[in-house]
Coordinates of C-alpha atoms in Angstrom, one line a residue:
Chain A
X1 CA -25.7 12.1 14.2
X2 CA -25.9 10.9 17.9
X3 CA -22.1 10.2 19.5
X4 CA -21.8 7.0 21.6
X5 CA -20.8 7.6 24.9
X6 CA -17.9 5.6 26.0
X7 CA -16.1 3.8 29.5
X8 CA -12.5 3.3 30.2
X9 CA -12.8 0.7 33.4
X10 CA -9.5 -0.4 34.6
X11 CA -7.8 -0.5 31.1
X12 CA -4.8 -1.9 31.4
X13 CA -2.1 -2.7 28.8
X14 CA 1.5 -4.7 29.3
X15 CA 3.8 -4.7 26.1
X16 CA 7.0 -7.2 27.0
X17 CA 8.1 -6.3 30.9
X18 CA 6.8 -2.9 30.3
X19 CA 3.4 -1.7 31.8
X20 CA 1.9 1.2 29.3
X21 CA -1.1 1.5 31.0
X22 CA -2.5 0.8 34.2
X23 CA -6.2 0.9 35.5
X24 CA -7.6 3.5 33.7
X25 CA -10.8 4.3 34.3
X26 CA -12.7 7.5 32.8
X27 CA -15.6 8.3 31.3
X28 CA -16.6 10.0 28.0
X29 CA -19.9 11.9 27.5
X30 CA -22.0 11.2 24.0
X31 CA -21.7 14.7 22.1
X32 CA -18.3 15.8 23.9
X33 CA -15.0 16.9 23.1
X34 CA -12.8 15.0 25.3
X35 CA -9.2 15.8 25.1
X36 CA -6.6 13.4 26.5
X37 CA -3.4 14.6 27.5
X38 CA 0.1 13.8 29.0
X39 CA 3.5 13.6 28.8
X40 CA 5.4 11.7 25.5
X41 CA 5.2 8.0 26.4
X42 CA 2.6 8.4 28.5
X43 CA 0.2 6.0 27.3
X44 CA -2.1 8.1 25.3
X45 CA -1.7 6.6 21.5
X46 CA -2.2 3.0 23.0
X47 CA -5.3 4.0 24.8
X48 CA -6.2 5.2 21.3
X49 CA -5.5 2.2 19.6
X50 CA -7.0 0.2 22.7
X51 CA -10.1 2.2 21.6
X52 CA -10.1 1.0 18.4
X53 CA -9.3 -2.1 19.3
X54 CA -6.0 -2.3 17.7
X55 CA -4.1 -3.3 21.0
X56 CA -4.8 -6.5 23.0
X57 CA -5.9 -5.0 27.2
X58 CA -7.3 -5.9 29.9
X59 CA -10.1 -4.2 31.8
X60 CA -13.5 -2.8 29.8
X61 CA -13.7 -0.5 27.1
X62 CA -17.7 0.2 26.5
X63 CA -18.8 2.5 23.7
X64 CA -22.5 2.8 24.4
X65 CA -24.0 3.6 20.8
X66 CA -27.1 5.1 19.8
X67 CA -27.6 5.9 15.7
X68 CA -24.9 6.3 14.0
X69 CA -22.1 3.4 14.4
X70 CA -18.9 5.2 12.0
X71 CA -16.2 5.9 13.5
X72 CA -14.1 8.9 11.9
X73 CA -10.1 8.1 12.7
X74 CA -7.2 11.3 12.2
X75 CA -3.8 9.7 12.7
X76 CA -0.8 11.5 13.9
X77 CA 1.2 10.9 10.4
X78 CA 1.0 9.7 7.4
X79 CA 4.2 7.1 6.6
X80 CA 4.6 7.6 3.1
X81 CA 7.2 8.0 0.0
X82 CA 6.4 11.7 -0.7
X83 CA 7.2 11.5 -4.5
X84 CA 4.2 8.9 -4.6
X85 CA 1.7 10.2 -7.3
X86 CA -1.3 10.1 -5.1
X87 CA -3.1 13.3 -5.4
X88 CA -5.3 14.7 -2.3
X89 CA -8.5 13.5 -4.5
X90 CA -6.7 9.8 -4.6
X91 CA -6.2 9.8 -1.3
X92 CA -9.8 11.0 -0.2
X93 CA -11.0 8.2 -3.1
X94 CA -8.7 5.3 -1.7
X95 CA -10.3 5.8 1.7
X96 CA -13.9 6.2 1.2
X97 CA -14.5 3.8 -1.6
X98 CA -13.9 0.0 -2.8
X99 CA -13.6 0.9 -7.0
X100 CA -9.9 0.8 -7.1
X101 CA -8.8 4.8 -7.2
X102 CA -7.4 4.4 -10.7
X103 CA -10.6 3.8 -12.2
X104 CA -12.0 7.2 -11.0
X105 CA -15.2 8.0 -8.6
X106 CA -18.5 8.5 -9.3
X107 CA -19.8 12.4 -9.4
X108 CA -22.0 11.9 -6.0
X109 CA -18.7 10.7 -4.1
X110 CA -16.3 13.0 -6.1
X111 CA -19.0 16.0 -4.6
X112 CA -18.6 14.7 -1.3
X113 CA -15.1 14.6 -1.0
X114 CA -15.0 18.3 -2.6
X115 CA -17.5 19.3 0.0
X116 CA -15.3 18.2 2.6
X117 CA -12.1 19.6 1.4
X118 CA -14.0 23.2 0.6
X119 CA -15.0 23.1 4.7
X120 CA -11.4 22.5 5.6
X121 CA -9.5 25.1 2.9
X122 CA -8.4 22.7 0.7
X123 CA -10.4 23.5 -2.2
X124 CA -7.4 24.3 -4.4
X125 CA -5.3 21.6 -3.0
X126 CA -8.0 18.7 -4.6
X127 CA -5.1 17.8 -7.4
X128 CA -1.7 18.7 -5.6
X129 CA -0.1 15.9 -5.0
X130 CA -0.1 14.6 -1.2
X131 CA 3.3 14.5 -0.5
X132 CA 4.2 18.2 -2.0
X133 CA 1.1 19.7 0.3
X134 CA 2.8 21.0 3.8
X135 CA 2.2 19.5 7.3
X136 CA -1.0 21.2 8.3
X137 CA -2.7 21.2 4.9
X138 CA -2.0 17.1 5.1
X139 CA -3.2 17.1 8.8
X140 CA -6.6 19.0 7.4
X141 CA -6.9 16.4 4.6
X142 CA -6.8 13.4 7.1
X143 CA -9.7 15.2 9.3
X144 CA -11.5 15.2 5.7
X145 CA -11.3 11.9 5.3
X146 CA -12.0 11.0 8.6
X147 CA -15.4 13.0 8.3
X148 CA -16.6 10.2 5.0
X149 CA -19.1 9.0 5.6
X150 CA -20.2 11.1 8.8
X151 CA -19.3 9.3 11.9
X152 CA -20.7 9.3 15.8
X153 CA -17.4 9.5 17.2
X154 CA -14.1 11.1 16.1
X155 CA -11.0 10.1 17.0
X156 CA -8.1 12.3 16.7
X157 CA -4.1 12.0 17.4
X158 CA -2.5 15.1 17.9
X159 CA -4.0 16.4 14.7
X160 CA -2.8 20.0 15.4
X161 CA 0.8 19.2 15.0
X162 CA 2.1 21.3 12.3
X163 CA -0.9 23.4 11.8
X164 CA -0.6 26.9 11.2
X165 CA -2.8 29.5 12.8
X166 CA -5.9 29.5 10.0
X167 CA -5.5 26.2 9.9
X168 CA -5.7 25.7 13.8
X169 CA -9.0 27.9 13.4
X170 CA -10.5 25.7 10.5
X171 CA -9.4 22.8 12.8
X172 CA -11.7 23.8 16.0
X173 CA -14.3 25.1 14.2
X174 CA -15.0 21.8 12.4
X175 CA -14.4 19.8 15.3
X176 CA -16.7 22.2 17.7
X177 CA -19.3 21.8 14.9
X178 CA -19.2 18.0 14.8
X179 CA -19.8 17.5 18.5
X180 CA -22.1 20.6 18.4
X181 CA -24.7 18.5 15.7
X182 CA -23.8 16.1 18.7
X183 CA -21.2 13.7 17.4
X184 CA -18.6 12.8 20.2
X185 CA -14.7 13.4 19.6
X186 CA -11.8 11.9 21.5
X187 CA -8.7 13.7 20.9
X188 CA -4.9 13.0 22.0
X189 CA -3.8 17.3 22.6
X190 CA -0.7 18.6 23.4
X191 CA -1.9 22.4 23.2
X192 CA -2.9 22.8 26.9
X193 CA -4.1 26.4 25.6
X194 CA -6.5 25.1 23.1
X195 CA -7.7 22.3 25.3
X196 CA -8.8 24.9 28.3
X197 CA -10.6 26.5 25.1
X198 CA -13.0 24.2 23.5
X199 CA -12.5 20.9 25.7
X200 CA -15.8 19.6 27.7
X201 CA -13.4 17.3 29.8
X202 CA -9.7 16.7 29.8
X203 CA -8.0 13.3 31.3
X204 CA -4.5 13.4 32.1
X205 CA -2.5 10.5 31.5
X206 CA 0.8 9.1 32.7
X207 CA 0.6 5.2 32.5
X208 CA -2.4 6.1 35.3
X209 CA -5.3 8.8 35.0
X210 CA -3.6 11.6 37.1
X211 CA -6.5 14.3 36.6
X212 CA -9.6 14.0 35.1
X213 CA -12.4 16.6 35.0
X214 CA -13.4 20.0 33.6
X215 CA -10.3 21.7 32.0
X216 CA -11.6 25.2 34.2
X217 CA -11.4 23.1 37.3
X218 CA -8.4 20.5 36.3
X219 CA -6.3 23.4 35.3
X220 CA -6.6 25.8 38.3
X221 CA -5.7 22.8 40.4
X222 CA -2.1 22.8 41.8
X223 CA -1.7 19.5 40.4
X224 CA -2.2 20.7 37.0
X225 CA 1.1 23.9 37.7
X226 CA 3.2 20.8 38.1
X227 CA 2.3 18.9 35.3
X228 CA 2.1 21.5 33.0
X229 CA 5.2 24.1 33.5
X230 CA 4.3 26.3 31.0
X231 CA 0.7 27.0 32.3
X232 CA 1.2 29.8 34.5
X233 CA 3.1 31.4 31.8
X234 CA 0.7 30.7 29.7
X235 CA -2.5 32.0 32.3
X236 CA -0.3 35.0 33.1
X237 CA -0.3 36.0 29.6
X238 CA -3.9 35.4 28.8
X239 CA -4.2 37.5 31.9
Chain B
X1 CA -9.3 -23.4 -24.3
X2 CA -7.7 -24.0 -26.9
X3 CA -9.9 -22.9 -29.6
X4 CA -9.7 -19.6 -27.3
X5 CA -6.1 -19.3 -28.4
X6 CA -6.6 -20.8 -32.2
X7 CA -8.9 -18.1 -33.0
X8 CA -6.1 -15.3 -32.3
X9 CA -3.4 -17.7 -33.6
X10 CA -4.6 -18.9 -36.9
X11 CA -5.8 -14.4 -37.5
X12 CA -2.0 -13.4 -37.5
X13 CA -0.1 -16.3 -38.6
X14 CA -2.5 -15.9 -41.5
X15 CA -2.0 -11.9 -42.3
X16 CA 1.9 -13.0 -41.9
X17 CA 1.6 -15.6 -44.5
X18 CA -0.1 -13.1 -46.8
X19 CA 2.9 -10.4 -46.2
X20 CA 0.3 -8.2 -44.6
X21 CA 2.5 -8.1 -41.4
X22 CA 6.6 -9.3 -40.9
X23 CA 6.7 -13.1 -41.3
X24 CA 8.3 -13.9 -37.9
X25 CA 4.5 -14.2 -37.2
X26 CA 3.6 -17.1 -38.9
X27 CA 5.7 -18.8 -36.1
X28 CA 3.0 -19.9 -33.7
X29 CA 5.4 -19.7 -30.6
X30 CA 6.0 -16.3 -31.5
X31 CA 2.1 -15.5 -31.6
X32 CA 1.9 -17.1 -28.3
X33 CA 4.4 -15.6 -26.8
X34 CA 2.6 -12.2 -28.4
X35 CA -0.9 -13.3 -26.7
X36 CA 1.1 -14.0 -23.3
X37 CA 2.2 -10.3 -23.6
X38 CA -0.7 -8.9 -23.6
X39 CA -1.7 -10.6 -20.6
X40 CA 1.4 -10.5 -18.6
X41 CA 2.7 -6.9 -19.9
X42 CA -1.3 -5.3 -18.0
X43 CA -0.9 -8.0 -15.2
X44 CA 2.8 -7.1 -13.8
X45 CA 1.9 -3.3 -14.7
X46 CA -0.6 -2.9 -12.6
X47 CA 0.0 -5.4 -9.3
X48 CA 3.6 -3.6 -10.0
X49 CA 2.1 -0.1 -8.9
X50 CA 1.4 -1.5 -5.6
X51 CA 5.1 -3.4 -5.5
X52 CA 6.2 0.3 -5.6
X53 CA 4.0 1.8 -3.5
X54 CA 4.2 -0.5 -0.6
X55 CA 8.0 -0.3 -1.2
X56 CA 8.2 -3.9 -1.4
X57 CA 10.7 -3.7 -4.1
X58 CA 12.9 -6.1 -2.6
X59 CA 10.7 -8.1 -1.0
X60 CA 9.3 -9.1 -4.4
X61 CA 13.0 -9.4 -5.9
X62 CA 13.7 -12.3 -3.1
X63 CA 10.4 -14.1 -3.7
X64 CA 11.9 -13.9 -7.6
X65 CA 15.1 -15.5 -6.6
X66 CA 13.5 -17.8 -4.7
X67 CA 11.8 -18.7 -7.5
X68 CA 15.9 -20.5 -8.9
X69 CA 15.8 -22.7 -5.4
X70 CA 12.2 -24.1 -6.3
X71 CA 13.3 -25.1 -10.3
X72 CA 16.6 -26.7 -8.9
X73 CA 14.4 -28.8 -6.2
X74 CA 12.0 -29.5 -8.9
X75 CA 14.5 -30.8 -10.7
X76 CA 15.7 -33.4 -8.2
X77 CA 12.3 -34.3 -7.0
X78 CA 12.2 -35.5 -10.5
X79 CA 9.7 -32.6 -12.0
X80 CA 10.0 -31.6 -15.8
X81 CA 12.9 -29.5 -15.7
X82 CA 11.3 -27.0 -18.6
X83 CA 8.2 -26.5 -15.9
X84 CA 9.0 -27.0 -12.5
X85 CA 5.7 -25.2 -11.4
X86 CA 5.2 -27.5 -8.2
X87 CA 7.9 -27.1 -6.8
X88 CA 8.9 -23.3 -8.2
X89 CA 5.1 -22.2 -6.7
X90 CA 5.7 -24.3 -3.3
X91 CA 9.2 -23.0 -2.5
X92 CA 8.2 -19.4 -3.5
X93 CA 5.5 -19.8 -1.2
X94 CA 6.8 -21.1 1.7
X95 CA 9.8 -18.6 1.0
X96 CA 7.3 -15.5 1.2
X97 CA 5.3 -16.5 3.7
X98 CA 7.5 -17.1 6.4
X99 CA 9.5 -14.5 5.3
X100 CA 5.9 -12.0 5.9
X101 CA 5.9 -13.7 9.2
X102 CA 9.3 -13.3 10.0
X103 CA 8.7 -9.2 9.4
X104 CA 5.5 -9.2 11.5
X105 CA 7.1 -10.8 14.4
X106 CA 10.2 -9.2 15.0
X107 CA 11.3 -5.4 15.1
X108 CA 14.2 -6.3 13.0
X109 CA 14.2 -4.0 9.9
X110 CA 12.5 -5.2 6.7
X111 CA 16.0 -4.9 4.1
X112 CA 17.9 -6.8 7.1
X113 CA 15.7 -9.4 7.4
X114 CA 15.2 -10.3 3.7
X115 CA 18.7 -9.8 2.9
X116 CA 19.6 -12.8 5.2
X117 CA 16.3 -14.6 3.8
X118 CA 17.4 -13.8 -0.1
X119 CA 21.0 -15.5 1.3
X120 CA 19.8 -18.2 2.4
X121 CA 17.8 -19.5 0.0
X122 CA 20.4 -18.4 -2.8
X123 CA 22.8 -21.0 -0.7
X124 CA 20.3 -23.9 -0.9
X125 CA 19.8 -22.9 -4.4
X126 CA 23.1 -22.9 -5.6
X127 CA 24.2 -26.4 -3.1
X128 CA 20.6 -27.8 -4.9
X129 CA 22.0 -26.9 -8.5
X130 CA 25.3 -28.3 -7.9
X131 CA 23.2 -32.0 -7.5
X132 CA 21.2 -30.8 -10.7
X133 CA 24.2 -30.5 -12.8
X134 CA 25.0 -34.2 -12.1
X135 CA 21.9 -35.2 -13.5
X136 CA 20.8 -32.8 -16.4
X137 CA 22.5 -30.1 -18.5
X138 CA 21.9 -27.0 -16.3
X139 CA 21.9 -25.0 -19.4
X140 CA 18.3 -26.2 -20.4
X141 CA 17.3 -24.4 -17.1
X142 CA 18.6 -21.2 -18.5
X143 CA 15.0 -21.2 -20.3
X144 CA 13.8 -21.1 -16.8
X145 CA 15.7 -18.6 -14.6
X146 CA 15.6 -15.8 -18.0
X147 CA 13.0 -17.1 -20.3
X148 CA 12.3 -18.4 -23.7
X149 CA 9.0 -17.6 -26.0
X150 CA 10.2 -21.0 -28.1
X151 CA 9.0 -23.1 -24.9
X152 CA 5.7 -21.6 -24.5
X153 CA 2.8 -24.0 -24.8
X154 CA -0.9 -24.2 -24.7
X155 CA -0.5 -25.1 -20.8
X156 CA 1.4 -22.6 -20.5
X157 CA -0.7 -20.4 -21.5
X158 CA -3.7 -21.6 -19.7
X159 CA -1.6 -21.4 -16.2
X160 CA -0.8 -17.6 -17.0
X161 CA -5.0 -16.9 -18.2
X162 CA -6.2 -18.6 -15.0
X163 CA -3.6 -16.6 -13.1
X164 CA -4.3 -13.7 -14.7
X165 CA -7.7 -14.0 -14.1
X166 CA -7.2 -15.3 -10.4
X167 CA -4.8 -11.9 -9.9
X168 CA -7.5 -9.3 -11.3
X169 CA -10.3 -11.3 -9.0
X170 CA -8.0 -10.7 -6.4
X171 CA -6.7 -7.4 -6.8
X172 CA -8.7 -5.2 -8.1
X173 CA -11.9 -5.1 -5.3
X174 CA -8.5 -4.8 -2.9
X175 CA -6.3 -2.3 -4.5
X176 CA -7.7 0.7 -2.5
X177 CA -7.3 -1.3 0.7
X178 CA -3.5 -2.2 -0.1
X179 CA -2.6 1.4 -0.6
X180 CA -4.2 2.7 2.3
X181 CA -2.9 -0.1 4.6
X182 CA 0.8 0.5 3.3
X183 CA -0.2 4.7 4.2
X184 CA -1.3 4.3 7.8
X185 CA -2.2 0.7 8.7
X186 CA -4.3 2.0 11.7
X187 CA -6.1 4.5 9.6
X188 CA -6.9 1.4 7.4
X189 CA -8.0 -1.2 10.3
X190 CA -10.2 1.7 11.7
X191 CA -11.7 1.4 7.9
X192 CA -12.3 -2.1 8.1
X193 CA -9.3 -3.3 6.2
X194 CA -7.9 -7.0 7.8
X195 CA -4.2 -5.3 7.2
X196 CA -2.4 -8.5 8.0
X197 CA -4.5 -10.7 5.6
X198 CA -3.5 -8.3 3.1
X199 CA 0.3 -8.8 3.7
X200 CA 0.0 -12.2 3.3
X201 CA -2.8 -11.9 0.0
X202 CA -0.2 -9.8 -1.9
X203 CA 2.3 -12.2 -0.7
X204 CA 0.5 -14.9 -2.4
X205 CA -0.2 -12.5 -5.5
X206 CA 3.4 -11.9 -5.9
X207 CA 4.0 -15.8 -5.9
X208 CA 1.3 -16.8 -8.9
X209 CA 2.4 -14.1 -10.7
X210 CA 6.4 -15.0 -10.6
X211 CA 5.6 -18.6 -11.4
X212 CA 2.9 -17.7 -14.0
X213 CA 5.2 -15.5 -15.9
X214 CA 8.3 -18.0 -15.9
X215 CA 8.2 -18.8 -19.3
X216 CA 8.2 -15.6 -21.1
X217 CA 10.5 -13.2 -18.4
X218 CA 12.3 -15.7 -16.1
X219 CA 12.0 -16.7 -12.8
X220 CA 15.0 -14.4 -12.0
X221 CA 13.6 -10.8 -14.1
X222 CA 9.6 -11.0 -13.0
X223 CA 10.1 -9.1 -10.4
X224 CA 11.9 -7.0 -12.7
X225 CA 9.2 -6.6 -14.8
X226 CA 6.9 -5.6 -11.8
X227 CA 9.4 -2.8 -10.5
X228 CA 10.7 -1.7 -13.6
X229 CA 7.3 -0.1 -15.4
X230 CA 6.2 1.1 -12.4
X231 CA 9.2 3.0 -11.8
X232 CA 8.9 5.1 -14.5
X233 CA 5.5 5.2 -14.7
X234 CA 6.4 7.0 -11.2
X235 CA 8.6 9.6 -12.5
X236 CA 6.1 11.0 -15.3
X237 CA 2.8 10.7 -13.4
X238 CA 0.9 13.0 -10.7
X239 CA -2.0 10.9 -10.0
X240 CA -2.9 7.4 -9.4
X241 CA -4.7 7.0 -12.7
X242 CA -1.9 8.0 -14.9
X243 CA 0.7 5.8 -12.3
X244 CA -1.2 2.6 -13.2
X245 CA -2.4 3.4 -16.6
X246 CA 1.3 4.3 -17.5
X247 CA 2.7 1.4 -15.4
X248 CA 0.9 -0.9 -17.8
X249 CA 1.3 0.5 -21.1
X250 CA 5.1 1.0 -20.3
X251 CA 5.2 -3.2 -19.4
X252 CA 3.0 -4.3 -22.4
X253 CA 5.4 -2.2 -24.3
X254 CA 8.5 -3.8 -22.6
X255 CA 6.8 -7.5 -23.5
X256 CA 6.1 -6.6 -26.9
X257 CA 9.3 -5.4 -27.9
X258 CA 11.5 -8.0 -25.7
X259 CA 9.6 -10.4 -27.4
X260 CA 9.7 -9.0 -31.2
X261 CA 13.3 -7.5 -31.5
X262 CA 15.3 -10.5 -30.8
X263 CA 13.5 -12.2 -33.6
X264 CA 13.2 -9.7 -35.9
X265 CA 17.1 -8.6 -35.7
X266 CA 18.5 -12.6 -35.0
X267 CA 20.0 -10.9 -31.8
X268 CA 21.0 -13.4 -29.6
X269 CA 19.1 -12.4 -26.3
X270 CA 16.8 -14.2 -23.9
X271 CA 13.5 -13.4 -24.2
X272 CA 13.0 -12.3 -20.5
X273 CA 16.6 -10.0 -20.6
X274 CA 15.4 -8.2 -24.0
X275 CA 11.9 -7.4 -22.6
X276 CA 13.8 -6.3 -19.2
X277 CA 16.5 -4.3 -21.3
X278 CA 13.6 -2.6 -23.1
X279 CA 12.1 -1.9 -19.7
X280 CA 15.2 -0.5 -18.7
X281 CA 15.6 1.6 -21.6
X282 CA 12.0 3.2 -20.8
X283 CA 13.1 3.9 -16.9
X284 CA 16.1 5.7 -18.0
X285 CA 14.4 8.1 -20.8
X286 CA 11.5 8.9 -17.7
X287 CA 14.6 9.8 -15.6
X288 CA 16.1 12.4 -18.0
X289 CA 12.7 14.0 -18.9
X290 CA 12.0 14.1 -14.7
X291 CA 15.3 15.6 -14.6
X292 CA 14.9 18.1 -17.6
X293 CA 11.0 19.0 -16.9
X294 CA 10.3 20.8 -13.9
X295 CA 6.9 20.0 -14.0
X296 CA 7.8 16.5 -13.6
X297 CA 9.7 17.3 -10.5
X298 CA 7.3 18.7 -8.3
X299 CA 7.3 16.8 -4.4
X300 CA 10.8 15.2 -5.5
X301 CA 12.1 16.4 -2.4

């Protein structure tokens, strides 16, 4: 499962008379967790979607692939009527495969998907239905899904919102195991904390790459104690 | 085709004539309006899960009313006035789609911008009846806007079969794509899902299927029909499978009985508003058990 490596030259991106982004340029290792970070309306989700080339940009996005072509996608939310009867299973199901949910899976896919969800504690959750299961547990089912069928690269949008703390572990394990079995994983992070934990590389963005580098380095710069308040608190007590 | 509906036709207007079953059935229209609701009653079931779903309840309900402008231009553009289908299918369309458009291009909310769609084609509607009036009884379009089994025909029929089939062609290879795309439309694209082809697909799904079914529900209550089941299919089920499976049942149900009872008890209901009413009826007992069941209430926060 080899990770594409990937180049940000000069991305650019103008919605109306507002500038989003402007010349971004970074790169991203194959087989790395690479945590993008930054202020709220900074720019990060549309780099994301300029990614996955769901916004129109200027500049040069390369993703340099080698076997394995998949992409794996965890969005920030699901936008959804919670009283819906779609259980976790018809939700994994809906994703992963063309025979219309309603007409059931076949026992190879249903495995997989159980497979998944058993990795990720959700093992008892597999018939709850989606909109009664709480914020993390839904945040753990979209990494699930994003994992069907394995992909090179991982792209995740502040998929730790809402997580509790066992889920938070679950959360890093899987994704330290991915890119350890050398898949690569881009991932918008607000949790400074756990990005100086398990980050290869963190890119700070606000409309303009403002840091970019190894989160040991970027975060003992005096840059970093402006743009991040609560790190010295945060050093001091890990200290 | 014909000989595809003989077959079924000849079978139960013959067990009525022998008393085995009530003899309102050895009225052919009533048989055909029987075969039409086994085909519409699975049809609006299921595409009616999505409706839901995508919470494009009243998006649907304005392509429906739409569906009264098209019969009153049909009507002056010299079309039959029992089945305006060119003209019900072309303003429908051109209705939904610009009205899909209209959503996808501007950040105005969805229920604001079909309300003043909805008005506006109600106004045209009611100035192009007013010139109807002057030229045929508008009561003979009654059969049109709330439906009539005794007008059903064999073309009729053979619009709603090919539709039918068209609809299940369509819908079925795409139904997991829909739902996802109305979840997370990025999650979907990353997936491989055209999202915006979709919207304009189950636009054009919606469309067939509100001038297929004219004749039996109405131009005005299809979209009824597609909410309706679905709706209470919602309120007893937890999972996808029992949702549509449910859905359908409860809408073949609806057609059967909105068909039957008037004609069994002489009431003197329209087709389309009995099989609605029934419909209604079903919604309303799914509310109380929800209400009375806690197991039916689970994630109703």
């Amino acid at each position: 499962m080899a990770g594409p490596s990937i180049e940000f030259d000069g991305v650019g991106l103008v919605l109306g008379s507002t500038t989003i982004l402007e010349q971004v340029s970074f790169g991203v290792a194959a087989g790395s967790i690479h945590c993008v970070v930054g202020a709220n309306g900074g720019g990060k989700t549309s780099l994301i979607r300029a990614l996955l080339g769901q916004m129109p940009h200027t500049g040069r996005i390369t993703l340099n692939w080698q076997d394995n072509r998949v992409i794996g996608y965890v969005p920030q939310t699901l936008d959804f009527d919670r009283s819906l009867p779609v259980t976790v299973l018809d939700f994994m199901a809906m994703a992963t495969q063309r025979r219309p949910v309603f007409l059931g899976m076949s026992g190879k896919q249903r495995e997989q998907i159980a497979r998944r969800l058993a990795e990720l504690g959700l093992a008892d959750r597999m018939h709850a239905r989606l909109g009664s299961l709480s914020g993390g547990e839904r945040q753990r089912v979209l990494l699930a899904q994003a994992l069907i069928p394995e992909p090179g690269l991982l792209v995740l949008d502040e998929p730790a919102t809402g997580l509790d703390l066992a889920g938070r572990d679950i959360l890093e394990r899987t994704i330290t195991g991915f890119a350890r079995a050398g898949g690569t994983v881009v991932w918008i992070n607000h949790d400074i904390v756990q990005v100086g934990e398990i980050a290869d590389r963190l890119t700070y963005i606000n409309r303009r790459v403002l840091l970019d580098g190894a989160p040991r380095e970027v975060l003992a710069s005096g840059v970093a104690a402006q743009l991040f308040p609560t790190l010295g608190l945060v050093q001091r007590g890990a200290a | 085709m014909e000989a595809l509906y003989d077959i079924p036709r000849q079978f139960i207007i013959g067990l009525a004539e022998t008393g085995k079953i009530h003899y309102t059935f050895s009225y052919a229209f009533v048989v055909n309006g029987f075969l039409c609701a086994f085909v519409i009653g699975p049809l609006l079931g299921g595409i009616g899960t999505m409706v839901v779903a995508k919470r494009m309840a009243f998006f649907s309900q304005a392509v429906g009313n739409a569906a009264l402008t098209g019969v009153a231009i049909g009507v002056i553009i010299g079309e039959s006035y029992t089945a305006p289908y060119l003209s019900m299918f072309s303003f429908c369309l051109l209705f939904g789609l610009v009205l899909n458009f209209a959503r996808n291009r501007t950040k105005m909310s969805s229920d604001t911008l079909i309300g003043v769609f909805l008005s506006i084609s109600l106004a045209i509607g009611a100035t192009a009846l007013l010139w109807v009036s002057a030229k045929v009884n508008t009561h003979i379009l009654d059969t049109v806007m709330f439906g009539s089994i005794l007008t059903v025909n064999d073309t009729d029929m053979n619009v709603l079969l090919v539709t039918a089939l068209l609809a299940a062609v369509t819908a079925l290879p795409l139904y997991n794509q829909m739902l996802l795309a109305s979840l997370n439309p990025s999650l979907a694209h990353v997936r491989g899902v055209r999202v915006n082809l979709l919207e304009y697909v189950f636009v054009l799904l919606l469309t067939i299927l509100t001038v297929a079914c004219v004749k039996i529900v109405g131009a005005v209550l299809v979209e009824a029909l597609l909410l309706i089941p679905a709706a209470a299919a919602r309120n007893l089920n937890r999972s996808i499978r029992g949702f549509v499976l449910w859905s359908i049942v409860f809408s073949t149900v609806s057609c059967l009985v909105g068909i039957y009872a008037p004609m069994r008890w002489d009431l003197p209901v329209p087709s389309g508003g009995a099989i609605i009413l029934t419909a209604a009826a079903i919604f309303l007992v799914s509310m109380v058990v929800r209400m009375l069941l806690p197991r039916y209430r689970e994630a109703s926060f």
